[in-house]
Short mmCIF file of C-alpha atoms and ligand atoms in Angstrom, two decimals:
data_model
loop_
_atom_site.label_atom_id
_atom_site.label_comp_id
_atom_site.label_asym_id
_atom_site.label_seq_id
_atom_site.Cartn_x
_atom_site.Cartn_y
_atom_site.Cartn_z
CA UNK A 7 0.00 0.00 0.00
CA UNK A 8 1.13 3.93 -0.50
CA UNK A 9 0.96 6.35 2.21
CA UNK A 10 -0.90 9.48 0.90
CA UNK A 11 0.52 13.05 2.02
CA UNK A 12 -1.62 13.45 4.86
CA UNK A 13 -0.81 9.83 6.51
CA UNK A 14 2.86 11.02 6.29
CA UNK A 15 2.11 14.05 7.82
CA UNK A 16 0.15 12.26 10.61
CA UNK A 17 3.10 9.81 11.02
CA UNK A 18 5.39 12.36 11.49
CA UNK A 19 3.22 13.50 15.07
CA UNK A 20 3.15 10.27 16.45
CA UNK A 21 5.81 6.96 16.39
CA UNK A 22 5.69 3.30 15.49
CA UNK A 23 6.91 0.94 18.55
CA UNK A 24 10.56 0.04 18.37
CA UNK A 25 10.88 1.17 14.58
CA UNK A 26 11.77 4.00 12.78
CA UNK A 27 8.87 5.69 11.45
CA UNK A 28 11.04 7.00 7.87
CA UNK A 29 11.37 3.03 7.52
CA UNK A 30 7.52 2.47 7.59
CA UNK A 31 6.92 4.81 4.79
CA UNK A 32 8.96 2.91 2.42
CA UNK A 33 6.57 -0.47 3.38
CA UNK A 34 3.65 1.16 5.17
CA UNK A 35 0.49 -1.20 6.73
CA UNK A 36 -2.51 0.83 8.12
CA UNK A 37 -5.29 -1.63 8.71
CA UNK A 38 -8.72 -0.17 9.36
CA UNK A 39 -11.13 -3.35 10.26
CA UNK A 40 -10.15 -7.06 10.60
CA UNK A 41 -12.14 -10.52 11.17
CA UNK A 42 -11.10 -13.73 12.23
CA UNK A 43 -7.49 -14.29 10.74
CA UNK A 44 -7.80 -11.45 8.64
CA UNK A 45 -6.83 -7.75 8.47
CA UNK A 46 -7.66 -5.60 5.75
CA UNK A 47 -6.21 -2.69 5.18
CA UNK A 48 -7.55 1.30 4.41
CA UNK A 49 -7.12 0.40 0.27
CA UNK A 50 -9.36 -2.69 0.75
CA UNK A 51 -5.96 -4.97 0.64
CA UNK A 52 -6.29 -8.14 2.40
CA UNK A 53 -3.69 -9.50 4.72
CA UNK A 54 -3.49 -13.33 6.62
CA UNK A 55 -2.47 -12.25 10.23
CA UNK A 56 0.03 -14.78 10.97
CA UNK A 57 1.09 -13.73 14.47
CA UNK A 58 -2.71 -12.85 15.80
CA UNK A 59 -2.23 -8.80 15.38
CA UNK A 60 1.27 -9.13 17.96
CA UNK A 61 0.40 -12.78 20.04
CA UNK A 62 -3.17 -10.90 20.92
CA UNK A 63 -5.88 -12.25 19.24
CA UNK A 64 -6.31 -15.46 20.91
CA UNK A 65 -9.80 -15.79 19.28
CA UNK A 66 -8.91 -14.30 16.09
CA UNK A 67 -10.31 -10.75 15.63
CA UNK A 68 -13.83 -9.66 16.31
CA UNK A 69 -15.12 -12.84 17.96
CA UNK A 70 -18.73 -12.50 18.58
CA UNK A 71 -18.61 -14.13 21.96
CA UNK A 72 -15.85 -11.54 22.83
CA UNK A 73 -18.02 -8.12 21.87
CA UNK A 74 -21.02 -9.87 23.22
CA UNK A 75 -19.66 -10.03 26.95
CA UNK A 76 -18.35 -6.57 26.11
CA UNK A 77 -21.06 -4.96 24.80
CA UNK A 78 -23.86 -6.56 27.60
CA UNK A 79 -21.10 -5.44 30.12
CA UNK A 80 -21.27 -1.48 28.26
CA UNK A 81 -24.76 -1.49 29.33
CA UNK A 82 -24.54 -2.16 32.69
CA UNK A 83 -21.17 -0.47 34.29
CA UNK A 84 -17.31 0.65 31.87
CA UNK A 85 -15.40 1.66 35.63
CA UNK A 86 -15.51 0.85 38.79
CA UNK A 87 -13.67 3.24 41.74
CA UNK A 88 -10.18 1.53 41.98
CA UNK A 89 -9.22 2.71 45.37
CA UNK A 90 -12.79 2.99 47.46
CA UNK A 91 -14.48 -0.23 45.65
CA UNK A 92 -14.44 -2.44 42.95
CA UNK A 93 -17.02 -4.60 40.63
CA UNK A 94 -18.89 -7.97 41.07
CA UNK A 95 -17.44 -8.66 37.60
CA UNK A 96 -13.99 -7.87 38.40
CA UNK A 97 -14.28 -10.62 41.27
CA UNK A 98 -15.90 -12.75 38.94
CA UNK A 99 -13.11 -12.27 36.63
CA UNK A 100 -10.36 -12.88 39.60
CA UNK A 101 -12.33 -16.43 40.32
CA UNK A 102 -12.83 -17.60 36.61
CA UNK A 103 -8.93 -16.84 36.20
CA UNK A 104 -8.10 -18.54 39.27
CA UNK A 105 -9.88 -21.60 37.89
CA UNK A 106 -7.77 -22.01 34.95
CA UNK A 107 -4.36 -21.34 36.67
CA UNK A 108 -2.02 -23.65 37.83
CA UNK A 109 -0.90 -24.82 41.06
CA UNK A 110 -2.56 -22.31 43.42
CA UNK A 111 -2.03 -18.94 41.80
CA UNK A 112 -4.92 -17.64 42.86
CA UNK A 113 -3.65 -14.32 43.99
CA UNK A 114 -5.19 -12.50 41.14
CA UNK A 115 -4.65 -8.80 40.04
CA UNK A 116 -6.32 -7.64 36.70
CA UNK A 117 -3.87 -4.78 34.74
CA UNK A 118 -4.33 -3.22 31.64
CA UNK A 119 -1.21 -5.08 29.91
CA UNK A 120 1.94 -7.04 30.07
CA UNK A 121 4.00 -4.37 31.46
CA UNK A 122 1.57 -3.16 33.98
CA UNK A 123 1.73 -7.23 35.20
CA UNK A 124 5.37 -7.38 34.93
CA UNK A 125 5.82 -4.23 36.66
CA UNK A 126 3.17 -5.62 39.87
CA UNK A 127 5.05 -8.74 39.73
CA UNK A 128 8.75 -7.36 40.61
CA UNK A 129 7.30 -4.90 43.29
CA UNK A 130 5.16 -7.78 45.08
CA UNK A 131 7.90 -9.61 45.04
CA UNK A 132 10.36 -7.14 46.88
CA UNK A 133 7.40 -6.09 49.35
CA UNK A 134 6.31 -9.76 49.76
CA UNK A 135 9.91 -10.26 51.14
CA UNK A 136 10.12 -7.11 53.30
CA UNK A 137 7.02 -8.09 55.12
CA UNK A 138 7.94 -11.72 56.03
CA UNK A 139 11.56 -11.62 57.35
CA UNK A 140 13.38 -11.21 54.57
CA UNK A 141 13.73 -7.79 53.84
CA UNK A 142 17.86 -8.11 52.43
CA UNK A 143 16.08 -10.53 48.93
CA UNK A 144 15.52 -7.68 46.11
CA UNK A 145 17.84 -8.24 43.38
CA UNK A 146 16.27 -10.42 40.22
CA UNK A 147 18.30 -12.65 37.93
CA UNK A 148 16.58 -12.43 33.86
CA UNK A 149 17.96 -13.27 30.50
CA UNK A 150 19.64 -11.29 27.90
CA UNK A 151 17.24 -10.85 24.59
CA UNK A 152 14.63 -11.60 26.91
CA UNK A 153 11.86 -8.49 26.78
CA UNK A 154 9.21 -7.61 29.67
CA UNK A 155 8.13 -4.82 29.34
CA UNK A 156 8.70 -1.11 28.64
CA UNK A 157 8.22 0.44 31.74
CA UNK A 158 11.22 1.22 34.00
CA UNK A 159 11.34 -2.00 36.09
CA UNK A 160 10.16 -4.52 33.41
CA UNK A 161 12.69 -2.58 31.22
CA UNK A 162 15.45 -3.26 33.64
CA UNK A 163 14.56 -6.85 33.36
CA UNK A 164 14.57 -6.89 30.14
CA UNK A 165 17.78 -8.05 28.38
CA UNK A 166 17.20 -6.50 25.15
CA UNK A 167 20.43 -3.89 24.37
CA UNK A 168 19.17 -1.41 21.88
CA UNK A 169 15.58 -0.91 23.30
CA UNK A 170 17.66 0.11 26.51
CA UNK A 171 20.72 2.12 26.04
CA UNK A 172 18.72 5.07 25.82
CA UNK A 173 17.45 4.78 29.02
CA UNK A 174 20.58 3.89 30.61
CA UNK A 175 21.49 3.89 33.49
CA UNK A 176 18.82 1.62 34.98
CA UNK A 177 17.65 0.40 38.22
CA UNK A 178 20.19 -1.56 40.03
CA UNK A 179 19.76 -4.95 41.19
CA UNK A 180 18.45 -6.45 38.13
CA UNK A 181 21.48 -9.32 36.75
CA UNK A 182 21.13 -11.07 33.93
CA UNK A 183 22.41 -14.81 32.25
CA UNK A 184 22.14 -15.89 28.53
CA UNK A 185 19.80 -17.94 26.93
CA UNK A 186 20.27 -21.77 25.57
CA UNK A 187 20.23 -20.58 22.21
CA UNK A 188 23.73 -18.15 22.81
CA UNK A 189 25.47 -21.21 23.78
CA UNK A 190 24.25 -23.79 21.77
CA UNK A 191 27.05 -24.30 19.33
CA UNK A 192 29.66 -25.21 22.56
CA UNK A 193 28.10 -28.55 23.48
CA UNK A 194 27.13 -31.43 21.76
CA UNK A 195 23.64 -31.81 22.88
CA UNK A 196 20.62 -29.51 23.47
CA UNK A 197 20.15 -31.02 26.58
CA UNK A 198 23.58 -30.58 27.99
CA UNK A 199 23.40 -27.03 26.94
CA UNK A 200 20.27 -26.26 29.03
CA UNK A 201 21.13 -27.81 32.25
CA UNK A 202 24.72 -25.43 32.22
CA UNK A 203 22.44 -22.69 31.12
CA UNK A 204 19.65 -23.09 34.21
CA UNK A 205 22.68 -23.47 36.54
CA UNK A 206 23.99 -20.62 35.42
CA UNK A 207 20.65 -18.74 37.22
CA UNK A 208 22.35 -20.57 40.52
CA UNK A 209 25.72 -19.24 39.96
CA UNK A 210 24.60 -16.08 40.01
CA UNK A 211 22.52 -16.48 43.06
CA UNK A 212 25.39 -18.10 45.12
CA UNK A 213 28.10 -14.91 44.03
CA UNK A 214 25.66 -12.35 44.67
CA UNK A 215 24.26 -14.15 47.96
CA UNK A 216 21.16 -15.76 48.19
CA UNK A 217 20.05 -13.76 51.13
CA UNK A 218 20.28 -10.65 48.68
CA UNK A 219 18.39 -12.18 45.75
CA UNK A 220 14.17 -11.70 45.63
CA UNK A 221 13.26 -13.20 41.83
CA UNK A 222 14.14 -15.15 38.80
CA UNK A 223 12.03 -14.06 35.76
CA UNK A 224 11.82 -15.28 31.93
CA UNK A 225 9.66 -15.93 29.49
CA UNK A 226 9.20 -19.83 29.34
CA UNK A 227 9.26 -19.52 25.59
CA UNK A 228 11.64 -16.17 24.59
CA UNK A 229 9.96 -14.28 21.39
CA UNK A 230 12.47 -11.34 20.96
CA UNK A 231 15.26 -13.87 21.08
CA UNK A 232 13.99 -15.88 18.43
CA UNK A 233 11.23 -18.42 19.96
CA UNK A 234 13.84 -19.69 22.43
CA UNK A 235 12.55 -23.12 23.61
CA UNK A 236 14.55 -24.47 26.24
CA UNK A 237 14.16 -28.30 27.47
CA UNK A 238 11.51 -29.17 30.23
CA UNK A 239 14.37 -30.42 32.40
CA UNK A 240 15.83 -26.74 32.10
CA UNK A 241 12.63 -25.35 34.18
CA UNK A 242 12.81 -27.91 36.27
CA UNK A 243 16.21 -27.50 37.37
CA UNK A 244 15.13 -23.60 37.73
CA UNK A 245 12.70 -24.45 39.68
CA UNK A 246 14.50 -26.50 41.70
CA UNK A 247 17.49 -23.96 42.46
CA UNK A 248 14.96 -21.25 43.14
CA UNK A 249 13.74 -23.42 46.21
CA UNK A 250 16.96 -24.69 47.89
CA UNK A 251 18.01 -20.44 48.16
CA UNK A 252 14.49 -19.08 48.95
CA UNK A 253 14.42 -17.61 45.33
CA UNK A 254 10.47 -16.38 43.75
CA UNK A 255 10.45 -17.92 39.93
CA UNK A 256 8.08 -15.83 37.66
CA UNK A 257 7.14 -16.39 34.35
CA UNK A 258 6.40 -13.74 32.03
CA UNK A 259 3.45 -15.82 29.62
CA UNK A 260 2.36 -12.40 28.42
CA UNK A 261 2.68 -14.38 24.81
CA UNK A 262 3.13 -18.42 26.27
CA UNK A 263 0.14 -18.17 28.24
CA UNK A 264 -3.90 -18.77 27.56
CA UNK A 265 -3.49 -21.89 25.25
CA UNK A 266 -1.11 -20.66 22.47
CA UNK A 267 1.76 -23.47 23.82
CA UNK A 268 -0.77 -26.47 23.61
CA UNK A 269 -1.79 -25.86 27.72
CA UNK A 270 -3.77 -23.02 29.70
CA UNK A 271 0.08 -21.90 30.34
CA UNK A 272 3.16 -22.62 29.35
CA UNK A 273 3.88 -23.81 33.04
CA UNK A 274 2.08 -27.00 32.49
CA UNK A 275 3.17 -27.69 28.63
CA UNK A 276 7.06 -27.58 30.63
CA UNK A 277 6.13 -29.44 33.89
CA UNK A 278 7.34 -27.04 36.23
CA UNK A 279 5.34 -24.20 38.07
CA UNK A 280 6.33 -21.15 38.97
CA UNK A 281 5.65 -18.28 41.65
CA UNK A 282 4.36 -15.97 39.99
CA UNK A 283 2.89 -15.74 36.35
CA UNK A 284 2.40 -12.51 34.40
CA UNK A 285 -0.34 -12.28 31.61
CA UNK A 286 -1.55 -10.02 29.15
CA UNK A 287 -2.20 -10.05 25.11
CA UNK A 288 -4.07 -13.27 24.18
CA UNK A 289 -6.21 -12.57 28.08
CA UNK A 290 -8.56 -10.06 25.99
CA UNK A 291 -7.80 -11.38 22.46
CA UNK A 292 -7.25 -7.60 21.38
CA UNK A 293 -10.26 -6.60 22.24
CA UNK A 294 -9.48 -4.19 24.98
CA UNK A 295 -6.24 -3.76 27.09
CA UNK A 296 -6.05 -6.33 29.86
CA UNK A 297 -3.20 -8.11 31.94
CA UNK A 298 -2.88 -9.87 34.71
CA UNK A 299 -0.67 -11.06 37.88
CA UNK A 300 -1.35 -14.44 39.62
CA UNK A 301 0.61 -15.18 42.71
CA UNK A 302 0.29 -18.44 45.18
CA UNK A 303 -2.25 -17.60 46.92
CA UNK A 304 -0.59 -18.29 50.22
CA UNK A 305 1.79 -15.30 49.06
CA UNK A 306 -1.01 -13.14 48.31
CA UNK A 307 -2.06 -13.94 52.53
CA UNK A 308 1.22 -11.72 53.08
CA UNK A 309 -0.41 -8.75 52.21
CA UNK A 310 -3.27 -9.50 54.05
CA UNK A 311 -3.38 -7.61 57.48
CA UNK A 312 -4.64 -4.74 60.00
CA UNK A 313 -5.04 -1.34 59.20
CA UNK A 314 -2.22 -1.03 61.78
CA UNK A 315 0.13 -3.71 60.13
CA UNK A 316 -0.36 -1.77 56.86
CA UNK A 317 0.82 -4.86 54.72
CA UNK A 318 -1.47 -4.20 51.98
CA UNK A 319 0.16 -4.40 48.14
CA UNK A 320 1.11 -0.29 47.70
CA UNK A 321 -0.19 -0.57 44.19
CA UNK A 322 -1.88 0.39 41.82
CA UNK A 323 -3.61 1.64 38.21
CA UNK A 324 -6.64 3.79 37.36
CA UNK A 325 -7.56 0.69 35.17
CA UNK A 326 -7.08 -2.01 36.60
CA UNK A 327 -9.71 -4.38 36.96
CA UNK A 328 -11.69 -2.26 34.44
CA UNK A 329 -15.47 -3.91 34.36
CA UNK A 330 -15.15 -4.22 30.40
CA UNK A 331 -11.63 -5.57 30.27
CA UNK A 332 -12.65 -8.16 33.17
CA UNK A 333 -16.13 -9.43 31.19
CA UNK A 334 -14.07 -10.10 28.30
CA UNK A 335 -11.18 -12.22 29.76
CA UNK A 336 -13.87 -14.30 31.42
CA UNK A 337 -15.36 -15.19 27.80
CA UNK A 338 -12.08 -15.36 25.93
CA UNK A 339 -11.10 -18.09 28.99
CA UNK A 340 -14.43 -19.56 29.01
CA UNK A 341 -14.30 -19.74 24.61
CA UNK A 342 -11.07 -21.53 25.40
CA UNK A 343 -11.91 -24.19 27.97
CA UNK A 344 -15.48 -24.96 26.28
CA UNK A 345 -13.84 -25.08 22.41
CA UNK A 346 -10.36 -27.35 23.75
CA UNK A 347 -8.55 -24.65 21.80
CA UNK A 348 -5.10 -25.33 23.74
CA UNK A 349 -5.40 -29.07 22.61
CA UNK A 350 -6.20 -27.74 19.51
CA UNK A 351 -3.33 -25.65 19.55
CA UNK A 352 -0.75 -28.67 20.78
CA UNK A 353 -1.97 -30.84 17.45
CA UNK A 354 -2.21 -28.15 14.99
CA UNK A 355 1.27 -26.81 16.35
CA UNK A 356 3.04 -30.48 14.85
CA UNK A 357 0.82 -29.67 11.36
CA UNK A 358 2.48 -26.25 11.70
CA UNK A 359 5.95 -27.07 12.66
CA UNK A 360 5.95 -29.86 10.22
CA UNK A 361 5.39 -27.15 7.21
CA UNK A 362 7.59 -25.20 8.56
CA UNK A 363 10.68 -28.05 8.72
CA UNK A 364 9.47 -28.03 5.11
CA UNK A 365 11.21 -24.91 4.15
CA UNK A 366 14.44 -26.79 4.87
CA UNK A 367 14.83 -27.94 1.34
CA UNK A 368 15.54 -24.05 1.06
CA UNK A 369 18.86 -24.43 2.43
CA UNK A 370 18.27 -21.38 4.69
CA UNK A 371 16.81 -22.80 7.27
CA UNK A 372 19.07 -23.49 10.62
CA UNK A 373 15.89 -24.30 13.14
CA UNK A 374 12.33 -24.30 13.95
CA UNK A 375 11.57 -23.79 17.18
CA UNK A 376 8.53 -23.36 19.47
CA UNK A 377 5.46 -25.31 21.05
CA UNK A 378 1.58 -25.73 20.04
CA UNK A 379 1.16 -22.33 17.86
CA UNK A 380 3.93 -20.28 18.92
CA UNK A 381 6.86 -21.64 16.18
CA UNK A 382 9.66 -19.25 15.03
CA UNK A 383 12.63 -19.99 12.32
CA UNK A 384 15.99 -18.92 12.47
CA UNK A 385 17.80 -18.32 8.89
CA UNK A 386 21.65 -19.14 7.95
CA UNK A 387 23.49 -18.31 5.08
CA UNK A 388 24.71 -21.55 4.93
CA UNK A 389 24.02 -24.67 6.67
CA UNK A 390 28.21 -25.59 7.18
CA UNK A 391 29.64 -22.61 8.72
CA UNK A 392 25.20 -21.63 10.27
CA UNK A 393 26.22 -17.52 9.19
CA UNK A 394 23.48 -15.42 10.15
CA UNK A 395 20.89 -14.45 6.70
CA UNK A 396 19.48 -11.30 8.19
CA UNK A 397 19.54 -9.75 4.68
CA UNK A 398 17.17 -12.88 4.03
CA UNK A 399 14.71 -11.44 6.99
CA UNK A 400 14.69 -7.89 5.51
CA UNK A 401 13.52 -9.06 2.53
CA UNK A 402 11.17 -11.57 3.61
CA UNK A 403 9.55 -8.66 5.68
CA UNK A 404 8.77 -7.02 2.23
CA UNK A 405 7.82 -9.63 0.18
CA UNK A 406 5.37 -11.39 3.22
CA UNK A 407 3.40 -7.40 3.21
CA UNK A 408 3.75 -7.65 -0.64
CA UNK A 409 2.01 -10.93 -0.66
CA UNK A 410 -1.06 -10.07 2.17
CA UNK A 411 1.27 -11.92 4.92
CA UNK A 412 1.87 -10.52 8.68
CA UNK A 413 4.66 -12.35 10.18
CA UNK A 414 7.14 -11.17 13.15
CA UNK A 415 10.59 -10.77 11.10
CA UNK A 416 13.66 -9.63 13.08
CA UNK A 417 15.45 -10.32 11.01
CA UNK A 418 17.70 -13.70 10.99
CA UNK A 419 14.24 -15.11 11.75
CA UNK A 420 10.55 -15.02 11.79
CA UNK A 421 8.07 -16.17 13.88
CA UNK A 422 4.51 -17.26 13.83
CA UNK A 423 2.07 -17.60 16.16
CA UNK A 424 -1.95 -17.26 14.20
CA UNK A 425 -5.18 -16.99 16.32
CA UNK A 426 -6.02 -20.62 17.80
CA UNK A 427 -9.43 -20.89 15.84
CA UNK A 428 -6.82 -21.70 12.66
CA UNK A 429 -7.68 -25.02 11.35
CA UNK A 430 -5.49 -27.19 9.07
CA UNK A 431 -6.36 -25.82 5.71
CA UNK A 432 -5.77 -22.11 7.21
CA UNK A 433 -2.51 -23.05 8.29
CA UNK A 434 -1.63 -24.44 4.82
CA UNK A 435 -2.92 -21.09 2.92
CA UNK A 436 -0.59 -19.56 5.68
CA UNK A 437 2.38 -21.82 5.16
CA UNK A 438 2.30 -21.50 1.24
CA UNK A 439 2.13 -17.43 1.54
CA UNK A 440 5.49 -17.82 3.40
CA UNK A 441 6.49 -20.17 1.12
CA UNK A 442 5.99 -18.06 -1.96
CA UNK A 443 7.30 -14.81 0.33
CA UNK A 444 10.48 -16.89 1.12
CA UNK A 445 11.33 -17.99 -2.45
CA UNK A 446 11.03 -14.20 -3.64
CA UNK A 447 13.19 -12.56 -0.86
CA UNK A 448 15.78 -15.62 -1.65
CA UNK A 449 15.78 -13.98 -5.49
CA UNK A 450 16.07 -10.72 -4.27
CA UNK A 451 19.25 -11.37 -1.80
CA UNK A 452 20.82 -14.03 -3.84
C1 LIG B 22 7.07 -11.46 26.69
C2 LIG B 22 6.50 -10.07 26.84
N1 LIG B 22 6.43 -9.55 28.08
C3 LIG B 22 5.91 -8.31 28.27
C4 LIG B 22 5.47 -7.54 27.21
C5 LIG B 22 4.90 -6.17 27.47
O1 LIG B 22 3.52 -6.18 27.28
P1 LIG B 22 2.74 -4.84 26.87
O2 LIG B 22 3.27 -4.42 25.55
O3 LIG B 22 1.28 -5.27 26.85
O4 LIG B 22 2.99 -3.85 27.95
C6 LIG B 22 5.53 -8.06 25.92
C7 LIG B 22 5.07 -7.26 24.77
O5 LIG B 22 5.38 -7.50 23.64
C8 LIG B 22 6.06 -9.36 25.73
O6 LIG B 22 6.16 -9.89 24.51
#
């Protein structure tokens, strides 16, 4: 599509996230209306949304159930008081969540995205320490190209270079090891890799002293580093080592969580469960802003007390818990329990990664990676020496637009991750667009 002159103008008073906007005008997308797995965009252009507008639309977009809660929730109450009272949906919403958590995380705060849960997460964690003995544990131990947030604190946790360094310097107290993937090519099994990589998390506990250190927080599966997907024995050993020194794990499912990874959560597709779980994008299925912190409910007693003890959570957001974004997380969770969509997503994800090993006869392809729908594909120049292609990505990016194709490119690989109502023959019509995207960028870069 073409930008006209008054788009461009517009463009220039506002920014793109994480992009530069001069970039977007030579391969613009403004969408004005979408349905299902479909955008369109303001020329009438159709486009398959491979990656659910950004991991958000759980349900695809527009699902009637979802602006049906919404809409019979308009009618009767949009806000509720955040500080003198809440709403019977809101509670409603804190229950139906709690039923579909793991373990007992059952401490439930509603946000209005992932940051906003992130961000709740690390300060419950420090205060949750402070008020039962422990008041040295603060520091938190996260991943490099791991991304939380972009707030401050979920910033600092973040391990992303660029989308910090202009922030610098940031909190202190927030450490950080390397993923699986950054090590990979030094052992001479997956498996070996990922047990030194979750000890690592323990070597930094022991040198910076246990007694010092509050959290350990990652995404089970990590999108910005390229769908990193460690072993199931590598979240076990976390969660092991977080135990024996007193140590909170959190995941961030803000994309693993609400079915996409074949499983309510991530958590249970890996066998190990955590602390604390942040939420947020596929909660609302795009449909209005909504997050979500759930703690062990036993934690959430700690901040349970007198008006004298004062113990209560100091938190909090003039949205949070907002009637409309609480009536539709209950129906996007109910849509997924009733419909078995994370089943659904576990045996459509093997269709889908099967495809996707497909493009291997490319000779571009290093890996896929990824569980249920959530796969991503890292690119190599060659398939000796495994040189980065990210010349490949770049051009995939424009071809994929080119062809009516939304994919996350960035750019030695791409990653999808389509609404869970896909079915078989959607995923093929997705899997050839690729397909035809890939072979074009090839000719342009080759
Ligand atoms: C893993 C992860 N955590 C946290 C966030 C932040 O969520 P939000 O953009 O809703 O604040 C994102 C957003 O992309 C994310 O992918």
């Amino acid at each position: 599509m073409k930008l006209d002159p008054r788009q461009e103008k517009l463009l220039r008073l506002t920014f793109l996230d994480y992009q530069q906007t001069s970039s977007f005008f030579a391969n613009p997308l403004v969408v004005q209306r979408a349905s299902g797995l479909y955008y369109w965009d303001v020329e009438g252009k159709r486009y398959f949304d491979g990656i659910g507008g950004v991991f958000v639309a759980t349900l695809g977009h527009g699902h009637p159930r979802v602006l049906e809660a919404m809409r019979r929730q308009m009618e009767k109450l949009s806000f509720a008081p955040p500080m003198h009272g809440t709403a019977d949906v809101t509670l409603d919403f804190v229950e139906r969540l709690g039923r579909s958590t793991p373990g007992n995380l059952n401490f439930i705060k509603p946000f209005s995205g992932g940051s906003e849960s992130v961000e709740a997460a690390l300060k419950f964690t420090r205060q949750y320490f402070k008020q039962t003995g422990r008041p040295g544990k603060y520091k938190f131990i996260s991943r490099y190209q791991g991304y939380h947030g972009a707030t401050f604190g979920a910033m600092a946790a973040s391990g992303t270079g660029k989308r910090k360094t202009p922030f610098e310097p940031h909190q202190p107290g927030f450490l950080k090891v390397l993923p699986p993937t950054y090590y990979r090519d030094r052992f001479s099994t997956w498996k070996e890799c990922n047990r030194f990589c979750a000890r690592q998390f323990e070597d930094v506990i022991l040198g910076e002293d246990p007694d010092t250190v509050a959290g350990v927080i990652l995404e089970p599966i990590g999108n910005t580093g390229g769908i990193i997907t460690p072993t199931e024995e590598y979240f076990q050993l976390l969660r092991q080592l977080c135990d024996r020194h007193d140590v909170l794990l959190i995941y961030d499912e803000i994309i693993t969580g609400f079915g996409r990874t074949g499983n309510m959560f991530a958590a249970q597709t890996f066998g190990a469960i955590p602390d604390i779980i942040c939420g947020g994008k596929g909660l609302s299925s795009g449909a209005i802003p909504l997050g979500a912190m759930m703690a062990r409910e036993d934690m959430g007693g700690a901040f349970y007390g007198t008006e004298e003890e004062g113990v209560n959570f100091a938190h909090g957001h003039t949205f949070a818990g907002n009637p409309l974004a609480c009536a539709v997380g209950i129906a996007v969770l109910d849509e997924i329990e009733e419909q078995g969509l994370a089943q659904k997503a576990q045996k459509l994800g093997e269709y889908l990664a099967a495809r996707l090993e497909g493009l291997k006869k490319y000779g571009v392809i290093r890996e896929v990676r990824g569980r249920g729908l959530l796969r991503g594909v890292e690119f190599t120049k060659d398939p000796n020496t495994l040189e980065p292609f990210p010349e490949l990505g770049k051009a995939l990016k424009r071809t994929a637009l080119g062809n009516g194709l939304i994919l996350r490119v960035d750019p030695n690989w791409f990653a999808v991750g389509p609404a869970l109502i896909i079915e078989e023959a959607d995923i093929d019509e997705m899997c050839d667009l690729i397909e035809q995207s890939l072979v074009q960028a090839l000719a342009q870069v080759r």
